[in-house]
mmCIF file of C-alpha atoms in Angstrom:
data_model
loop_
_atom_site.group_PDB
_atom_site.id
_atom_site.type_symbol
_atom_site.label_atom_id
_atom_site.label_comp_id
_atom_site.label_asym_id
_atom_site.label_seq_id
_atom_site.Cartn_x
_atom_site.Cartn_y
_atom_site.Cartn_z
ATOM 1 C CA MET A 1 0.000 0.000 0.000
ATOM 2 C CA ASN A 2 1.389 3.403 -0.916
ATOM 3 C CA ARG A 3 1.940 5.806 1.944
ATOM 4 C CA PRO A 4 -0.825 8.440 1.900
ATOM 5 C CA HIS A 5 0.026 12.075 1.401
ATOM 6 C CA ARG A 6 0.715 13.839 4.680
ATOM 7 C CA ARG A 7 0.468 17.514 5.418
ATOM 8 C CA ARG A 8 3.611 19.310 6.593
ATOM 9 C CA SER A 9 3.600 21.568 9.630
ATOM 10 C CA ASP A 10 6.272 24.017 10.710
ATOM 11 C CA ASN A 11 5.534 23.096 14.323
ATOM 12 C CA ARG A 12 7.592 20.040 15.367
ATOM 13 C CA ARG A 13 4.937 18.601 17.660
ATOM 14 C CA GLU A 14 2.234 19.016 15.020
ATOM 15 C CA LEU A 15 4.538 17.534 12.384
ATOM 16 C CA LEU A 16 5.052 14.408 14.473
ATOM 17 C CA CYS A 17 1.308 14.089 15.068
ATOM 18 C CA ASP A 18 0.589 14.503 11.350
ATOM 19 C CA CYS A 19 3.130 11.815 10.547
ATOM 20 C CA ALA A 20 1.684 9.529 13.218
ATOM 21 C CA ILE A 21 -1.685 9.891 11.487
ATOM 22 C CA SER A 22 -0.043 9.084 8.163
ATOM 23 C CA VAL A 23 1.673 5.998 9.595
ATOM 24 C CA LEU A 24 -1.566 4.803 11.173
ATOM 25 C CA ALA A 25 -3.317 5.104 7.821
ATOM 26 C CA ALA A 26 -0.571 3.367 5.862
ATOM 27 C CA GLU A 27 0.632 0.701 8.294
ATOM 28 C CA GLY A 28 -2.213 0.235 10.767
ATOM 29 C CA GLY A 29 -2.032 0.305 14.544
ATOM 30 C CA ARG A 30 0.737 -2.287 14.750
ATOM 31 C CA GLY A 31 2.901 -0.216 12.455
ATOM 32 C CA LEU A 32 2.745 2.870 14.648
ATOM 33 C CA THR A 33 6.091 3.033 16.411
ATOM 34 C CA HIS A 34 8.265 5.919 17.472
ATOM 35 C CA ARG A 35 10.848 4.956 14.871
ATOM 36 C CA ALA A 36 8.221 4.787 12.123
ATOM 37 C CA VAL A 37 7.109 8.331 12.939
ATOM 38 C CA ASP A 38 10.731 9.510 13.040
ATOM 39 C CA ARG A 39 11.261 8.099 9.552
ATOM 40 C CA ALA A 40 8.034 9.574 8.202
ATOM 41 C CA ALA A 41 8.882 12.993 9.659
ATOM 42 C CA GLU A 42 12.514 12.730 8.510
ATOM 43 C CA VAL A 43 13.811 13.665 11.945
ATOM 44 C CA PRO A 44 16.646 12.130 14.004
ATOM 45 C CA GLU A 45 15.844 8.816 15.654
ATOM 46 C CA GLY A 46 14.497 9.360 19.155
ATOM 47 C CA THR A 47 12.796 12.674 18.366
ATOM 48 C CA THR A 48 9.256 11.303 18.583
ATOM 49 C CA LYS A 49 10.018 9.513 21.849
ATOM 50 C CA ASN A 50 11.292 12.783 23.335
ATOM 51 C CA TYR A 51 7.933 14.425 22.627
ATOM 52 C CA PHE A 52 5.698 11.417 23.309
ATOM 53 C CA PRO A 53 7.493 8.965 25.640
ATOM 54 C CA THR A 54 4.960 6.141 25.382
ATOM 55 C CA ARG A 55 2.970 4.644 22.550
ATOM 56 C CA GLU A 56 -0.238 5.569 24.345
ATOM 57 C CA SER A 57 0.818 9.207 24.591
ATOM 58 C CA LEU A 58 1.588 9.123 20.854
ATOM 59 C CA LEU A 59 -1.852 7.690 20.087
ATOM 60 C CA GLU A 60 -3.524 10.279 22.310
ATOM 61 C CA ALA A 61 -1.596 13.061 20.589
ATOM 62 C CA ALA A 62 -2.633 11.775 17.167
ATOM 63 C CA ALA A 63 -6.265 11.656 18.272
ATOM 64 C CA GLY A 64 -5.998 15.182 19.672
ATOM 65 C CA ARG A 65 -4.478 16.437 16.442
ATOM 66 C CA MET A 66 -7.287 14.882 14.437
ATOM 67 C CA THR A 67 -9.796 16.551 16.750
ATOM 68 C CA ARG A 68 -8.296 19.950 16.022
ATOM 69 C CA LEU A 69 -8.073 19.316 12.276
ATOM 70 C CA HIS A 70 -11.694 18.188 12.102
ATOM 71 C CA ALA A 71 -12.872 21.152 14.155
ATOM 72 C CA GLU A 72 -10.973 23.514 11.862
ATOM 73 C CA ALA A 73 -12.454 21.904 8.754
ATOM 74 C CA VAL A 74 -16.026 22.047 10.042
ATOM 75 C CA GLY A 75 -15.435 25.585 11.270
ATOM 76 C CA ARG A 76 -14.269 26.666 7.824
ATOM 77 C CA LEU A 77 -17.311 25.027 6.286
ATOM 78 C CA ARG A 78 -19.598 26.808 8.736
ATOM 79 C CA ASP A 79 -17.870 30.177 8.292
ATOM 80 C CA THR A 80 -18.080 30.019 4.515
ATOM 81 C CA THR A 81 -21.725 28.933 4.488
ATOM 82 C CA PRO A 82 -23.775 31.674 2.833
ATOM 83 C CA ARG A 83 -26.720 33.166 4.647
ATOM 84 C CA GLY A 84 -30.034 31.739 3.585
ATOM 85 C CA ILE A 85 -28.636 28.289 2.823
ATOM 86 C CA THR A 86 -31.440 25.738 2.533
ATOM 87 C CA PRO A 87 -31.679 22.232 3.999
ATOM 88 C CA THR A 88 -31.423 20.798 0.486
ATOM 89 C CA GLU A 89 -28.188 22.699 -0.086
ATOM 90 C CA VAL A 90 -26.766 21.430 3.202
ATOM 91 C CA ALA A 91 -27.724 17.879 2.246
ATOM 92 C CA ARG A 92 -25.814 18.272 -0.999
ATOM 93 C CA LEU A 93 -22.609 18.909 0.944
ATOM 94 C CA TYR A 94 -22.478 15.361 2.291
ATOM 95 C CA PRO A 95 -21.965 13.474 -0.989
ATOM 96 C CA GLY A 96 -18.930 15.684 -1.610
ATOM 97 C CA LEU A 97 -17.596 15.049 1.896
ATOM 98 C CA LEU A 98 -18.051 11.303 1.417
ATOM 99 C CA HIS A 99 -16.271 11.378 -1.938
ATOM 100 C CA ARG A 100 -13.315 13.303 -0.524
ATOM 101 C CA ALA A 101 -13.028 11.015 2.495
ATOM 102 C CA VAL A 102 -13.091 7.815 0.464
ATOM 103 C CA ARG A 103 -11.841 8.583 -3.030
ATOM 104 C CA GLU A 104 -9.561 11.622 -2.839
ATOM 105 C CA ASP A 105 -7.495 11.105 0.336
ATOM 106 C CA PRO A 106 -8.575 8.412 2.819
ATOM 107 C CA THR A 107 -5.676 9.123 5.193
ATOM 108 C CA GLN A 108 -7.813 10.723 7.900
ATOM 109 C CA LEU A 109 -10.497 8.069 7.607
ATOM 110 C CA LEU A 110 -8.082 5.146 7.815
ATOM 111 C CA ALA A 111 -6.293 6.674 10.792
ATOM 112 C CA MET A 112 -9.644 7.298 12.468
ATOM 113 C CA VAL A 113 -10.574 3.629 12.154
ATOM 114 C CA GLU A 114 -7.281 2.581 13.724
ATOM 115 C CA LEU A 115 -7.772 5.039 16.585
ATOM 116 C CA TYR A 116 -11.288 3.734 17.206
ATOM 117 C CA LEU A 117 -9.900 0.214 17.533
ATOM 118 C CA GLU A 118 -7.178 1.406 19.909
ATOM 119 C CA ALA A 119 -9.766 3.332 21.948
ATOM 120 C CA VAL A 120 -11.563 0.114 22.873
ATOM 121 C CA ARG A 121 -8.631 -0.782 25.143
ATOM 122 C CA ARG A 122 -7.016 2.592 25.853
ATOM 123 C CA PRO A 123 -9.002 5.043 28.031
ATOM 124 C CA GLY A 124 -6.834 8.010 27.070
ATOM 125 C CA VAL A 125 -7.471 7.491 23.360
ATOM 126 C CA ARG A 126 -11.161 6.945 24.090
ATOM 127 C CA GLU A 127 -11.363 10.281 25.894
ATOM 128 C CA ALA A 128 -9.611 12.060 23.019
ATOM 129 C CA LEU A 129 -12.012 10.550 20.493
ATOM 130 C CA GLY A 130 -14.916 11.487 22.734
ATOM 131 C CA ARG A 131 -13.807 15.106 22.616
ATOM 132 C CA MET A 132 -13.533 14.855 18.839
ATOM 133 C CA ALA A 133 -17.017 13.397 18.456
ATOM 134 C CA SER A 134 -18.540 16.047 20.725
ATOM 135 C CA SER A 135 -16.721 18.887 18.968
ATOM 136 C CA ASN A 136 -17.715 17.635 15.525
ATOM 137 C CA ALA A 137 -21.340 17.212 16.571
ATOM 138 C CA ARG A 138 -21.573 20.742 17.967
ATOM 139 C CA ALA A 139 -19.950 22.245 14.872
ATOM 140 C CA SER A 140 -22.166 20.267 12.483
ATOM 141 C CA ALA A 141 -25.240 21.194 14.493
ATOM 142 C CA GLY A 142 -24.315 24.852 14.044
ATOM 143 C CA LEU A 143 -24.192 24.364 10.290
ATOM 144 C CA HIS A 144 -27.601 22.697 10.324
ATOM 145 C CA THR A 145 -29.038 25.507 12.444
ATOM 146 C CA ALA A 146 -27.860 28.017 9.856
ATOM 147 C CA ALA A 147 -30.093 26.241 7.356
ATOM 148 C CA GLY A 148 -33.108 26.362 9.642
ATOM 149 C CA LEU A 149 -32.840 22.727 10.706
ATOM 150 C CA PRO A 150 -33.238 21.609 14.339
ATOM 151 C CA GLY A 151 -29.471 21.569 14.784
ATOM 152 C CA SER A 152 -29.274 19.041 17.606
ATOM 153 C CA PRO A 153 -25.776 17.761 18.454
ATOM 154 C CA ARG A 154 -27.386 14.346 18.953
ATOM 155 C CA ASP A 155 -28.656 14.283 15.379
ATOM 156 C CA ALA A 156 -25.285 15.509 14.124
ATOM 157 C CA GLY A 157 -23.532 12.827 16.172
ATOM 158 C CA VAL A 158 -25.695 10.105 14.662
ATOM 159 C CA LEU A 159 -24.959 11.496 11.209
ATOM 160 C CA ASP A 160 -21.219 11.352 11.918
ATOM 161 C CA ALA A 161 -21.557 7.722 13.020
ATOM 162 C CA TYR A 162 -23.545 6.837 9.909
ATOM 163 C CA PHE A 163 -20.944 8.626 7.804
ATOM 164 C CA LEU A 164 -18.012 6.786 9.392
ATOM 165 C CA GLY A 165 -19.605 3.364 9.051
ATOM 166 C CA THR A 166 -20.573 3.986 5.449
ATOM 167 C CA ALA A 167 -17.144 5.330 4.522
ATOM 168 C CA VAL A 168 -15.387 2.322 6.060
ATOM 169 C CA THR A 169 -17.676 -0.019 4.144
ATOM 170 C CA LEU A 170 -16.882 1.798 0.895
ATOM 171 C CA LEU A 171 -13.155 1.393 1.534
ATOM 172 C CA ALA A 172 -13.343 -2.228 2.642
ATOM 173 C CA LEU A 173 -15.663 -3.891 0.136
ATOM 174 C CA PRO A 174 -14.918 -4.648 -3.522
ATOM 175 C CA ASP A 175 -16.893 -2.824 -6.194
ATOM 176 C CA GLU A 176 -18.964 -5.885 -7.059
ATOM 177 C CA ALA A 177 -20.130 -6.254 -3.463
ATOM 178 C CA LEU A 178 -20.929 -2.532 -3.231
ATOM 179 C CA ARG A 179 -23.105 -2.834 -6.332
ATOM 180 C CA THR A 180 -24.837 -5.882 -4.893
ATOM 181 C CA VAL A 181 -25.743 -4.110 -1.647
ATOM 182 C CA GLY A 182 -26.675 -0.865 -3.400
ATOM 183 C CA MET A 183 -23.774 1.240 -2.147
ATOM 184 C CA ASP A 184 -22.045 2.056 -5.421
ATOM 185 C CA ASP A 185 -23.568 5.543 -5.807
ATOM 186 C CA LEU A 186 -21.731 7.958 -3.509
ATOM 187 C CA HIS A 187 -24.060 10.827 -4.308
ATOM 188 C CA ALA A 188 -27.138 8.867 -3.301
ATOM 189 C CA LEU A 189 -25.421 7.508 -0.193
ATOM 190 C CA GLY A 190 -24.301 10.899 1.035
ATOM 191 C CA THR A 191 -27.741 12.391 0.556
ATOM 192 C CA ARG A 192 -29.516 9.490 2.210
ATOM 193 C CA LEU A 193 -27.196 9.601 5.206
ATOM 194 C CA PHE A 194 -28.157 13.200 5.805
ATOM 195 C CA HIS A 195 -31.891 12.620 5.486
ATOM 196 C CA ALA A 196 -31.766 9.509 7.681
ATOM 197 C CA ALA A 197 -30.067 11.276 10.586
ATOM 198 C CA VAL A 198 -31.450 14.821 10.494
ATOM 199 C CA PRO A 199 -35.165 15.236 11.269
ATOM 200 C CA GLY A 200 -37.402 17.492 9.260
ATOM 201 C CA THR A 201 -35.617 16.779 5.996
ATOM 202 C CA PRO A 202 -37.812 14.477 3.915
ATOM 203 C CA ASP A 203 -35.915 12.780 1.130
ATOM 204 C CA ASP A 204 -37.855 14.572 -1.557
ATOM 205 C CA ASP A 205 -35.001 15.501 -3.891
ATOM 206 C CA PRO A 206 -35.188 13.097 -6.840
ATOM 207 C CA ALA A 207 -31.869 14.264 -8.253
ATOM 208 C CA HIS A 208 -29.751 11.691 -6.468
ATOM 209 C CA HIS A 209 -31.973 8.875 -7.670
ATOM 210 C CA GLN A 210 -31.105 9.873 -11.229
ATOM 211 C CA ALA A 211 -27.384 10.094 -10.633
ATOM 212 C CA GLY A 212 -25.297 7.218 -11.876
ATOM 213 C CA PRO A 213 -22.688 5.408 -9.783
ATOM 214 C CA THR A 214 -19.897 7.745 -8.721
ATOM 215 C CA GLY A 215 -17.719 5.215 -6.980
#
């Protein structure tokens, strides 16, 4: 598997966290070592261990970094949302988000899955992911409120969970299986996820039913 593209930060701590995310995505949880992050960051051996002495502290730092990156992304989306945006227009954002997460650069998604697995046994990682989920839900709820939707963090949290599960399925299953189970149209999937999780948004837009497979 090719190593996913990683973003570069001028801040050493952030750089190491970004590279830890990249290693998680490329190599999985077992491949996340201090030396692997040193190599990915192109820093002297031992640098990562100086910043994050234990593997758990490295995992927690990676989860915290992802929390900040996700909050920034949702914040930018909210800040650039035009006034008067409609629920239908908000719904149309989700197919694009799903496409980017799965088809363009799955680094964040793959790393997220690995962190979720680690969180089952590591309380510190679980707490970091909990902060991420809560932050994402509040930010998404604010976007929904701007469109005149109920804007409940609970609804936004359910939508995030639907989104994650769907995205993982799209990455894991072969195309033939996705066609068999009716998940080969990313546009339809993204729209349906939104309508399934957010109340007061009847799935009355026929456009996605006419769209061909985008996967």
